[in-house]
């Protein structure tokens, strides 16, 4: 214990990969009340927690702190990201977003122009989505004690008990679908942080409401997760682990923009570990998989595609058919990846 | 507009006084969906927002970011503060706290020992209160971009519609009661920030659950508010404003510890503007006022006392019978007060 307690928090603890998960498990291990009776919480560690509302419904609730750097980027800003990310954590549970609260902390000297611009993006998303802003908090930290702004956003939604989708819902034989290209958000943020030209990169940051409404209307969707921090790789690992299944993906089928792939190669990062902020990974009954993909194409998500399937080889395993042939174990992301990616 | 948009955020925007209120009004002015139908939200700006649950109940929900500096102080730490403050925002609405979520952002290099210590305090409060921890977020910002830690905490509770207490509930003739001494938390934080001896100061930081249960059981409580940032002064102003009444307080009756008064005099701050983190201001029917005070004394809150009453001279006015005699207008707090007080 001595050694451990001398230790410090590293960037990797915030990467959304294995170290983040381990730390969260560790700091919540001794919590005895881990859910509201009849709901879900710390044991499920899903995109939202669920609180039962009478016999037929759940309240879904989620919170995230957004620390992205830079705060403005091609395709969005921290305000659009906070609103979209929060809505996405609700809709991937099958919930209808109802209301949002936001706790904003800014650095003394932060430009009002930037604050209003960021909040304008935030409010625009809520307006378009028909989600109410019902409360919040505003604090200021003295100059030098915070770099610009952190927005913590709470999302509240409602879901019929029959419609809940948990990460643990994958079934043997399911097809695994992604709704679009992978790593767009992470690549643009990483490139901006490194001062690299980003003229051909753009964040995928947007609400997944329409996507989820469409695929849910088809039926047969067993699980859904938005691959944010930790990327597609971590999302697949969490789903495989919680569903106690093996996921086998075909790397050649994962849609990755050429620019994103080039950026990742140049910088030596794995696109599968990079955050998406407007994509969803779905586990769907194989009978409806093609229909789900077609309907996403109809919606304008032309890169939506089946990337793999669910097997029952070993619980928690993710295998990848590599580009050069043969199956390899896809390891979950480890290490720093990109700090302040979202 | 040009001038304004060139302007920057100042510490006073986060003081919890007039500038904070003006900024919040300003950034939320153009929000059209300001509440969930049948509930409360941005127009009420109460300690929690309310969402209707069927015909008879409301869900109460609140979020706050805790940025207190230093993170450890006599009487508590940022963990105890975050848990207590969140519970207090629920119980002053009349709600029973049900669940909490927390979004933690720490600086790279932050000591694990300190993180575990802070979270241990956080979890201890929840355990004692029987409140579940059902989810959260954990992020790390690179060294130099955040001073230590920010904890954003969401509280969820349930309240019968008949039991809701809004800040707007004060009625003419009500007595105004405080549950204990004023400014203890703010004084110790300010003194610590200035490197002054704090051996005789201690934060009042604690959950108000027992206090609120006791006074609600008596009946006749029309409004309740915890005077955090902005202190007693701002709490009275918000209540007077929302209730469209005049509050007349007797300064001589406001319980302030001798040490706190001395500290405030030395540092030139008004104890009425200093945050409390375990006190409540109540507006109660005059018929039960003495009974409420007696019951608080029984509970161990020996400084609980009637400090004033509600009149109908002019909406939003707070008058103070000064120590030297005569009525003066009690102005709401303006300016910086204490940065990172909570």
XYZ file of C-alpha atoms in Angstrom:
684
model
C 0.000 0.000 0.000
C 2.871 2.368 0.813
C 4.126 2.488 -2.746
C 0.709 2.792 -4.262
C -0.301 5.640 -2.012
C 2.805 7.590 -3.004
C 1.713 7.304 -6.582
C 0.173 10.103 -8.590
C -2.573 10.446 -11.181
C -1.212 10.214 -14.718
C -2.691 11.251 -18.039
C -3.334 7.577 -18.780
C -5.813 7.491 -15.863
C -7.982 9.826 -17.906
C -7.549 8.179 -21.302
C -10.792 6.224 -21.157
C -8.847 2.990 -21.569
C -7.846 0.246 -19.156
C -6.225 2.538 -16.563
C -9.365 4.700 -16.331
C -11.537 1.648 -15.838
C -9.200 0.231 -13.196
C -9.098 3.508 -11.291
C -12.894 3.845 -11.371
C -13.303 0.255 -10.163
C -10.826 0.979 -7.409
C -12.361 4.221 -6.150
C -15.886 2.813 -6.219
C -15.118 -0.652 -4.806
C -16.201 0.202 -1.247
C -19.456 1.900 -2.246
C -22.275 -0.228 -0.872
C -25.265 1.644 -2.330
C -24.388 1.286 -6.032
C -27.798 1.766 -7.654
C -31.295 2.828 -6.814
C -33.304 -0.330 -6.098
C -34.544 -1.817 -9.339
C -32.228 0.356 -11.442
C -28.631 0.250 -12.662
C -25.516 2.094 -11.521
C -21.902 1.410 -10.583
C -21.991 -2.318 -11.352
C -23.193 -1.738 -14.886
C -21.104 1.415 -15.536
C -23.197 1.983 -18.628
C -23.549 5.219 -20.592
C -26.355 6.325 -18.239
C -27.548 5.101 -14.857
C -31.191 4.010 -14.604
C -33.668 4.801 -11.829
C -37.054 3.040 -11.922
C -40.076 5.284 -12.516
C -43.076 3.214 -11.487
C -43.525 -0.196 -13.097
C -42.938 0.609 -16.719
C -40.265 3.222 -17.126
C -36.755 4.183 -16.124
C -35.268 7.595 -15.672
C -31.859 7.631 -17.405
C -29.259 9.994 -15.983
C -25.694 10.765 -16.994
C -22.952 13.261 -16.175
C -19.692 14.076 -17.952
C -17.078 16.785 -17.622
C -15.886 18.197 -20.933
C -12.275 19.413 -20.945
C -11.492 19.322 -24.668
C -8.479 21.299 -25.853
C -8.658 23.328 -28.052
C -12.195 24.453 -27.276
C -12.929 25.325 -30.927
C -12.219 22.758 -33.636
C -13.391 21.922 -37.156
C -16.859 20.435 -36.783
C -17.689 21.903 -33.398
C -16.625 23.356 -30.095
C -16.772 22.384 -26.422
C -20.397 23.562 -26.201
C -21.636 21.452 -29.105
C -19.548 18.553 -27.788
C -20.981 18.784 -24.256
C -24.590 18.918 -25.448
C -24.108 16.169 -28.055
C -22.120 13.856 -25.781
C -24.710 14.122 -23.041
C -27.623 13.458 -25.378
C -25.711 10.529 -26.857
C -25.216 8.912 -23.440
C -29.009 8.923 -23.093
C -30.059 7.797 -26.564
C -27.659 4.829 -26.669
C -29.577 3.484 -23.646
C -32.777 3.743 -25.686
C -33.889 6.811 -23.699
C -35.629 9.936 -24.926
C -33.676 13.000 -23.732
C -35.805 15.312 -21.633
C -33.621 17.848 -19.869
C -30.050 18.985 -19.328
C -28.233 20.893 -16.579
C -24.743 22.322 -16.964
C -22.083 23.300 -14.436
C -19.580 25.661 -16.034
C -16.178 26.516 -14.571
C -14.106 29.156 -16.368
C -10.755 30.755 -15.801
C -10.655 34.382 -14.711
C -9.909 36.457 -17.809
C -11.662 34.023 -20.167
C -13.144 35.971 -23.046
C -16.873 36.622 -22.810
C -17.033 36.409 -26.571
C -15.753 32.816 -26.419
C -18.053 31.942 -23.525
C -21.096 33.212 -25.404
C -20.012 31.467 -28.594
C -19.538 28.143 -26.817
C -22.832 28.437 -24.949
C -24.585 29.424 -28.128
C -23.484 26.114 -29.692
C -24.585 24.303 -26.543
C -28.052 25.897 -26.584
C -28.442 25.407 -30.331
C -28.073 21.638 -29.965
C -30.619 21.565 -27.134
C -33.064 23.683 -29.138
C -32.786 21.485 -32.226
C -33.246 18.383 -30.096
C -36.186 19.782 -28.111
C -34.345 19.242 -24.841
C -34.939 21.656 -21.942
C -32.119 23.386 -20.054
C -33.413 23.380 -16.480
C -30.540 24.444 -14.263
C -26.830 24.621 -13.643
C -23.924 26.288 -11.916
C -21.324 28.888 -12.879
C -17.957 29.245 -11.168
C -14.769 31.165 -11.884
C -11.256 30.008 -10.937
C -8.441 32.557 -10.578
C -6.125 33.090 -13.535
C -3.563 30.308 -13.815
C -5.632 27.713 -11.947
C -7.655 26.465 -14.937
C -6.909 26.428 -18.644
C -9.955 28.187 -20.129
C -13.142 26.204 -19.357
C -14.620 22.932 -18.126
C -18.299 22.186 -18.779
C -19.951 19.418 -16.781
C -23.254 18.391 -18.256
C -26.061 16.317 -16.804
C -28.569 14.597 -19.053
C -31.950 13.272 -17.965
C -34.132 11.069 -20.125
C -36.924 8.527 -19.937
C -37.025 5.010 -21.354
C -39.644 2.246 -21.322
C -38.291 -0.762 -19.452
C -38.801 -2.908 -22.546
C -36.701 -0.577 -24.685
C -33.588 -0.338 -22.497
C -30.345 -1.242 -24.215
C -27.467 -2.174 -21.943
C -23.869 -2.825 -22.974
C -24.478 -6.335 -21.657
C -27.174 -7.024 -24.237
C -25.067 -8.565 -27.029
C -26.179 -12.053 -28.081
C -24.322 -14.779 -29.928
C -24.810 -14.355 -33.658
C -25.441 -10.604 -33.476
C -23.863 -8.454 -36.125
C -21.764 -5.497 -34.988
C -22.475 -2.280 -36.877
C -20.848 1.150 -36.748
C -22.884 4.140 -37.888
C -20.013 5.946 -39.610
C -16.285 6.521 -39.874
C -14.125 5.991 -36.823
C -11.688 8.343 -35.071
C -12.638 11.610 -36.808
C -13.021 13.567 -33.570
C -9.892 12.199 -31.918
C -7.757 12.768 -34.994
C -8.661 16.427 -35.384
C -8.109 17.142 -31.684
C -4.773 15.347 -31.635
C -3.618 17.134 -34.773
C -4.641 20.523 -33.364
C -2.776 19.814 -30.126
C 0.345 19.005 -32.117
C -0.009 22.051 -34.385
C -0.495 19.948 -37.485
C -2.570 21.056 -40.484
C -6.163 19.963 -39.969
C -7.748 21.403 -43.099
C -8.889 17.951 -44.236
C -10.045 16.736 -40.801
C -13.364 17.389 -39.067
C -14.909 16.179 -35.832
C -17.925 13.894 -36.129
C -19.430 15.553 -33.035
C -23.267 15.500 -33.222
C -26.321 14.089 -31.456
C -27.225 10.497 -32.302
C -30.928 10.968 -31.674
C -32.098 10.438 -35.267
C -29.756 7.476 -35.730
C -31.031 5.768 -32.605
C -34.698 6.515 -33.331
C -34.324 4.987 -36.771
C -32.548 1.796 -35.712
C -34.820 1.274 -32.692
C -37.857 1.561 -34.969
C -36.553 -1.447 -36.915
C -36.204 -3.592 -33.803
C -33.627 -6.280 -33.037
C -31.048 -3.872 -31.614
C -29.591 -5.581 -28.535
C -26.901 -3.119 -27.470
C -25.643 0.348 -28.407
C -22.645 2.344 -27.259
C -21.037 5.574 -28.414
C -17.294 5.004 -28.754
C -15.965 8.184 -27.104
C -12.760 8.169 -25.014
C -10.970 4.892 -25.628
C -12.510 4.764 -29.094
C -14.060 1.829 -30.911
C -11.561 -0.514 -29.297
C -12.613 0.281 -25.725
C -16.315 0.289 -26.638
C -16.012 -3.214 -28.124
C -14.081 -4.411 -25.088
C -16.635 -3.056 -22.645
C -19.514 -4.593 -24.584
C -17.758 -7.972 -24.948
C -16.868 -7.979 -21.280
C -20.305 -7.039 -19.972
C -22.141 -9.300 -22.432
C -19.734 -12.185 -21.680
C -19.191 -12.812 -25.386
C -16.414 -12.669 -27.944
C -16.591 -9.999 -30.610
C -14.828 -10.764 -33.872
C -14.305 -7.774 -36.127
C -12.916 -7.504 -39.619
C -10.415 -4.648 -39.635
C -10.766 -4.166 -43.369
C -14.430 -3.332 -42.900
C -14.004 -0.615 -40.292
C -14.742 2.672 -42.054
C -11.873 5.097 -41.505
C -11.422 8.237 -43.572
C -8.222 8.250 -45.604
C -7.195 11.559 -43.978
C -7.755 10.124 -40.504
C -5.766 7.013 -41.334
C -2.912 9.120 -42.712
C -2.935 11.376 -39.657
C -2.866 8.354 -37.335
C -0.011 6.726 -39.237
C 2.026 9.898 -39.168
C 1.463 10.348 -35.437
C 1.752 6.689 -34.524
C -1.681 6.314 -32.927
C -4.303 3.648 -33.465
C -7.515 5.067 -34.982
C -9.460 2.391 -33.110
C -8.438 4.074 -29.837
C -9.490 7.556 -30.930
C -12.717 9.084 -29.682
C -15.767 9.465 -31.883
C -18.414 11.944 -30.719
C -21.243 11.238 -33.140
C -20.980 7.522 -33.865
C -22.602 4.480 -32.373
C -21.598 0.809 -32.199
C -24.634 -1.445 -32.413
C -25.155 -5.115 -31.690
C -28.153 -6.223 -33.747
C -29.925 -9.458 -34.545
C -28.327 -10.858 -37.697
C -31.759 -11.101 -39.364
C -32.145 -7.306 -39.371
C -28.496 -6.258 -39.722
C -28.679 -5.405 -43.403
C -31.934 -3.540 -42.884
C -30.346 -1.478 -40.110
C -27.385 -0.608 -42.322
C -29.678 0.292 -45.251
C -31.777 2.532 -43.037
C -28.644 4.349 -41.835
C -27.584 4.851 -45.450
C -31.065 6.275 -46.130
C -30.555 8.705 -43.245
C -27.353 9.926 -44.886
C -24.893 7.839 -42.870
C -23.322 6.379 -45.977
C -20.361 4.837 -44.139
C -22.546 2.758 -41.791
C -21.542 -0.858 -42.140
C -21.298 -4.267 -40.512
C -17.803 -4.643 -39.057
C -18.089 -7.944 -37.231
C -20.130 -10.418 -35.270
C -20.681 -11.829 -31.833
C -19.386 -15.315 -30.980
C -19.169 -17.270 -27.790
C -15.519 -18.327 -27.771
C -14.529 -16.624 -24.539
C -16.182 -13.887 -22.452
C -14.693 -10.429 -22.893
C -12.474 -11.247 -25.833
C -12.218 -9.010 -28.897
C -10.620 -10.583 -31.949
C -9.713 -8.793 -35.150
C -9.356 -10.298 -38.579
C -6.295 -8.272 -39.506
C -5.710 -6.550 -42.827
C -2.975 -9.035 -43.694
C -5.169 -12.031 -42.790
C -5.413 -14.173 -39.675
C -7.058 -13.487 -36.332
C -5.322 -11.480 -33.632
C -6.387 -10.368 -30.209
C -7.403 -6.707 -30.246
C -5.964 -5.288 -27.018
C -7.898 -2.561 -25.235
C -6.272 0.885 -25.293
C -3.509 1.415 -22.749
C -1.523 4.549 -21.993
C -2.103 8.190 -22.707
C -3.694 8.249 -26.173
C -4.792 11.927 -26.422
C -5.197 14.157 -23.337
C -8.273 16.434 -23.211
C -9.794 14.673 -26.197
C -13.318 15.407 -24.920
C -22.160 45.283 -28.049
C -18.583 45.752 -29.254
C -17.322 46.800 -25.850
C -19.199 44.116 -24.038
C -17.962 41.360 -26.298
C -14.366 42.424 -25.699
C -14.942 41.977 -22.024
C -13.664 39.067 -19.985
C -14.950 36.917 -17.158
C -13.878 38.244 -13.771
C -13.723 36.599 -10.371
C -16.819 38.574 -9.407
C -18.805 36.650 -12.044
C -18.274 33.571 -9.897
C -18.875 35.144 -6.491
C -22.460 33.999 -6.194
C -23.585 37.627 -5.849
C -25.231 40.057 -8.221
C -22.714 39.649 -11.067
C -23.180 35.853 -11.081
C -26.944 36.212 -11.197
C -26.744 38.797 -14.003
C -24.418 36.597 -16.062
C -26.634 33.540 -15.606
C -29.727 35.543 -16.599
C -27.833 36.788 -19.617
C -26.539 33.435 -20.874
C -29.907 31.745 -20.378
C -32.143 34.545 -21.701
C -32.560 33.005 -25.162
C -33.318 29.482 -23.913
C -36.906 28.703 -24.890
C -37.291 25.295 -23.227
C -36.603 26.362 -19.622
C -38.308 23.567 -17.694
C -39.886 20.204 -18.200
C -43.645 20.755 -18.570
C -45.236 20.942 -15.146
C -41.891 21.340 -13.397
C -39.488 24.167 -12.561
C -36.182 25.242 -14.105
C -34.415 28.342 -15.361
C -37.194 30.769 -14.423
C -37.197 29.662 -10.820
C -33.399 29.173 -10.530
C -34.021 27.374 -7.266
C -31.629 25.055 -5.426
C -32.877 22.131 -7.532
C -34.913 21.875 -10.717
C -38.134 19.862 -10.539
C -39.452 17.349 -13.077
C -42.972 15.976 -12.572
C -43.202 12.249 -11.758
C -46.815 11.330 -12.375
C -49.501 13.330 -10.593
C -48.151 13.409 -7.078
C -44.401 13.701 -7.074
C -41.477 15.631 -8.472
C -37.996 14.478 -9.220
C -35.587 17.094 -7.858
C -32.241 17.409 -9.643
C -29.233 19.635 -9.040
C -25.642 19.997 -10.244
C -22.719 21.986 -8.840
C -19.024 22.147 -9.576
C -16.844 22.278 -6.465
C -13.581 24.162 -6.876
C -12.757 24.982 -3.246
C -9.177 25.995 -2.474
C -7.553 24.613 -0.365
C -9.106 21.194 -0.832
C -8.557 20.226 2.827
C -9.736 22.586 5.558
C -10.773 22.421 9.219
C -14.195 20.788 9.288
C -13.982 19.038 5.929
C -12.530 18.730 2.474
C -13.734 19.089 -1.122
C -15.226 15.583 -1.013
C -17.332 16.184 2.092
C -18.280 19.601 0.692
C -19.404 18.206 -2.683
C -21.541 15.472 -1.139
C -23.028 17.761 1.530
C -23.683 20.672 -0.814
C -25.464 18.434 -3.296
C -27.629 16.794 -0.642
C -28.432 20.230 0.756
C -29.658 21.512 -2.599
C -32.173 18.645 -2.564
C -33.345 18.759 1.051
C -33.994 22.519 1.031
C -36.557 21.823 -1.710
C -38.256 19.355 0.627
C -36.872 16.407 -1.363
C -35.549 13.104 -0.095
C -32.090 12.479 -1.630
C -31.953 9.246 -3.605
C -28.800 9.137 -5.708
C -25.677 11.032 -6.651
C -23.338 11.024 -9.657
C -19.936 12.721 -9.704
C -17.719 13.959 -12.523
C -14.155 14.353 -11.297
C -11.435 16.262 -13.146
C -7.918 16.155 -11.688
C -4.581 17.576 -12.668
C -1.904 15.214 -13.942
C 0.440 14.548 -11.031
C -2.279 14.952 -8.384
C -1.504 12.687 -5.464
C -3.471 9.447 -5.357
C -3.365 9.656 -1.591
C -5.221 12.977 -1.709
C -7.688 11.697 -4.309
C -8.523 8.653 -2.199
C -8.795 10.781 0.931
C -11.170 13.236 -0.715
C -13.294 10.486 -2.244
C -13.373 8.662 1.051
C -14.979 11.750 2.639
C -17.384 11.960 -0.303
C -18.434 8.322 0.031
C -18.680 8.534 3.822
C -21.309 11.280 3.589
C -23.327 9.287 1.042
C -23.127 6.152 3.179
C -24.284 7.946 6.339
C -27.121 9.537 4.400
C -28.197 6.342 2.678
C -27.730 7.908 -0.760
C -26.592 5.738 -3.686
C -23.650 6.617 -5.935
C -24.849 5.490 -9.358
C -22.401 6.853 -11.898
C -19.918 9.488 -12.904
C -16.935 10.484 -14.973
C -13.189 10.763 -14.421
C -10.888 12.978 -16.470
C -7.286 14.125 -16.180
C -5.968 17.482 -17.414
C -2.254 17.898 -18.183
C -0.040 19.407 -15.493
C -0.434 23.170 -15.369
C -3.907 23.253 -16.888
C -5.873 22.701 -13.652
C -5.032 23.457 -10.054
C -5.567 20.079 -8.346
C -9.196 18.975 -8.683
C -12.748 19.958 -9.605
C -15.649 17.729 -8.543
C -19.012 18.221 -10.233
C -21.790 16.491 -8.384
C -25.334 15.688 -9.445
C -28.030 15.036 -6.866
C -31.344 13.342 -7.553
C -34.211 13.249 -5.066
C -37.952 12.820 -4.856
C -40.521 15.135 -3.281
C -44.300 14.998 -2.922
C -45.850 17.906 -4.783
C -47.499 19.094 -1.562
C -44.163 19.223 0.250
C -42.166 21.285 -2.257
C -40.554 24.404 -0.840
C -39.593 27.066 -3.354
C -37.630 30.235 -2.660
C -40.789 32.026 -3.758
C -42.787 30.584 -0.872
C -42.301 33.318 1.752
C -45.536 34.827 3.064
C -46.172 38.094 4.819
C -45.825 37.640 8.553
C -43.423 34.677 8.281
C -40.524 34.569 10.671
C -37.050 34.140 9.184
C -34.909 31.586 10.993
C -31.289 30.520 10.533
C -30.262 27.076 11.747
C -26.851 28.124 13.079
C -23.960 30.547 12.943
C -23.249 32.364 9.701
C -20.071 32.553 7.618
C -18.055 29.760 9.270
C -17.164 28.043 6.000
C -16.318 31.210 4.106
C -14.189 32.581 6.935
C -11.987 29.501 7.243
C -11.464 29.271 3.465
C -10.637 32.967 3.173
C -8.221 32.787 6.098
C -6.492 29.732 4.644
C -6.141 31.438 1.261
C -4.494 34.407 2.961
C -2.229 32.227 5.116
C -3.804 33.418 8.345
C -4.025 31.278 11.488
C -7.254 29.280 11.385
C -6.874 27.275 14.593
C -10.093 28.755 15.982
C -12.122 28.523 12.753
C -13.971 25.524 11.337
C -16.207 25.005 8.320
C -19.881 24.271 9.048
C -19.922 21.909 6.035
C -22.445 19.078 6.612
C -25.684 17.652 5.232
C -28.882 19.385 6.340
C -31.022 16.259 6.073
C -31.815 15.905 9.787
C -32.450 19.623 10.137
C -34.886 19.654 7.240
C -36.653 16.445 8.308
C -37.191 17.890 11.758
C -38.538 21.268 10.665
C -40.725 19.778 7.922
C -42.274 17.408 10.487
C -43.477 20.464 12.421
C -45.164 22.009 9.382
C -45.583 25.661 8.498
C -42.228 25.954 6.690
C -42.875 28.027 3.568
C -39.379 28.357 2.125
C -35.865 27.064 2.780
C -32.512 27.945 1.232
C -28.926 27.066 2.078
C -26.877 30.279 2.045
C -23.788 29.088 0.147
C -21.909 31.399 -2.280
C -23.143 34.942 -1.687
C -23.895 34.025 1.919
C -26.915 34.899 4.021
C -27.207 38.236 2.262
C -27.663 36.749 -1.221
C -29.987 34.015 0.061
C -32.264 36.623 1.658
C -32.211 38.725 -1.497
C -33.109 35.793 -3.726
C -35.941 34.741 -1.438
C -37.299 38.303 -1.097
C -37.084 38.790 -4.832
C -38.758 35.542 -5.813
C -41.408 35.776 -3.085
C -42.071 39.446 -3.945
C -41.811 40.448 -0.287
C -39.629 42.553 1.965
C -37.474 40.781 4.519
C -36.562 42.765 7.602
C -33.764 41.282 9.652
C -32.317 42.328 12.982
C -28.527 42.303 12.590
C -28.023 41.915 16.330
C -29.831 38.588 16.208
C -27.766 36.994 13.434
C -25.624 34.345 15.118
C -21.976 34.867 14.168
C -19.106 33.217 16.024
C -16.801 35.710 17.738
C -13.815 34.211 15.853
C -15.609 34.591 12.527
C -16.564 38.164 13.300
C -12.980 38.981 14.296
C -11.609 37.344 11.161
C -14.056 39.285 8.968
C -13.223 42.578 10.656
C -9.515 41.995 10.242
C -9.932 41.117 6.555
C -12.580 43.716 5.780
C -15.261 41.311 4.547
C -18.919 41.127 5.480
C -19.788 37.856 7.255
C -23.266 38.082 5.694
C -21.668 37.581 2.265
C -19.629 34.544 3.313
C -20.724 31.048 2.317
C -22.215 28.613 4.805
C -22.200 24.940 3.801
C -24.340 23.409 6.531
C -26.878 26.078 7.398
C -30.373 26.807 6.208
C -32.490 29.965 6.115
C -36.148 29.194 6.719
C -39.312 31.204 6.225
C -41.890 29.770 8.636
C -45.402 30.611 9.745
C -45.083 32.876 12.763
C -47.322 30.559 14.794
C -44.741 27.758 14.669
C -41.543 29.815 14.613
C -40.667 29.297 18.263
C -41.423 25.609 17.995
C -39.122 25.290 14.973
C -36.313 27.049 16.832
C -36.839 24.883 19.929
C -36.740 21.716 17.840
C -33.468 22.809 16.251
C -32.028 23.449 19.707
C -33.140 19.924 20.683
C -31.291 18.572 17.651
C -28.106 20.253 18.883
C -28.291 23.385 16.729
C -28.047 25.672 19.740
C -27.458 28.824 17.666
C -30.674 28.435 15.655
C -32.704 31.587 16.045
C -35.270 33.944 14.566
C -33.415 36.744 12.774
C -36.245 38.611 11.135
C -39.629 38.619 9.510
C -41.405 38.993 6.210
C -43.251 42.218 5.404
C -44.878 43.528 2.280
C -43.287 46.966 1.947
C -41.698 46.411 -1.449
C -40.931 43.278 -3.469
C -37.316 42.123 -3.318
C -36.198 44.478 -0.596
C -34.050 43.332 2.327
C -33.880 45.720 5.261
C -31.624 45.365 8.262
C -32.156 46.788 11.709
C -28.542 47.796 12.222
C -26.557 47.234 15.389
C -26.551 50.967 16.083
C -30.310 51.283 15.540
C -32.396 52.351 12.558
C -33.281 50.502 9.378
C -30.910 50.358 6.439
C -31.123 48.651 3.088
C -29.041 45.472 3.071
C -27.364 45.481 -0.328
C -26.746 42.139 -2.036
C -23.102 41.082 -2.309
C -21.168 42.700 -5.146
C -17.586 42.100 -6.230
C -15.164 39.290 -5.635
C -15.789 38.213 -2.012
C -13.717 34.974 -1.851
C -12.630 33.047 -4.964
C -12.953 29.236 -4.896
C -14.974 29.392 -1.683
C -16.882 26.211 -2.609
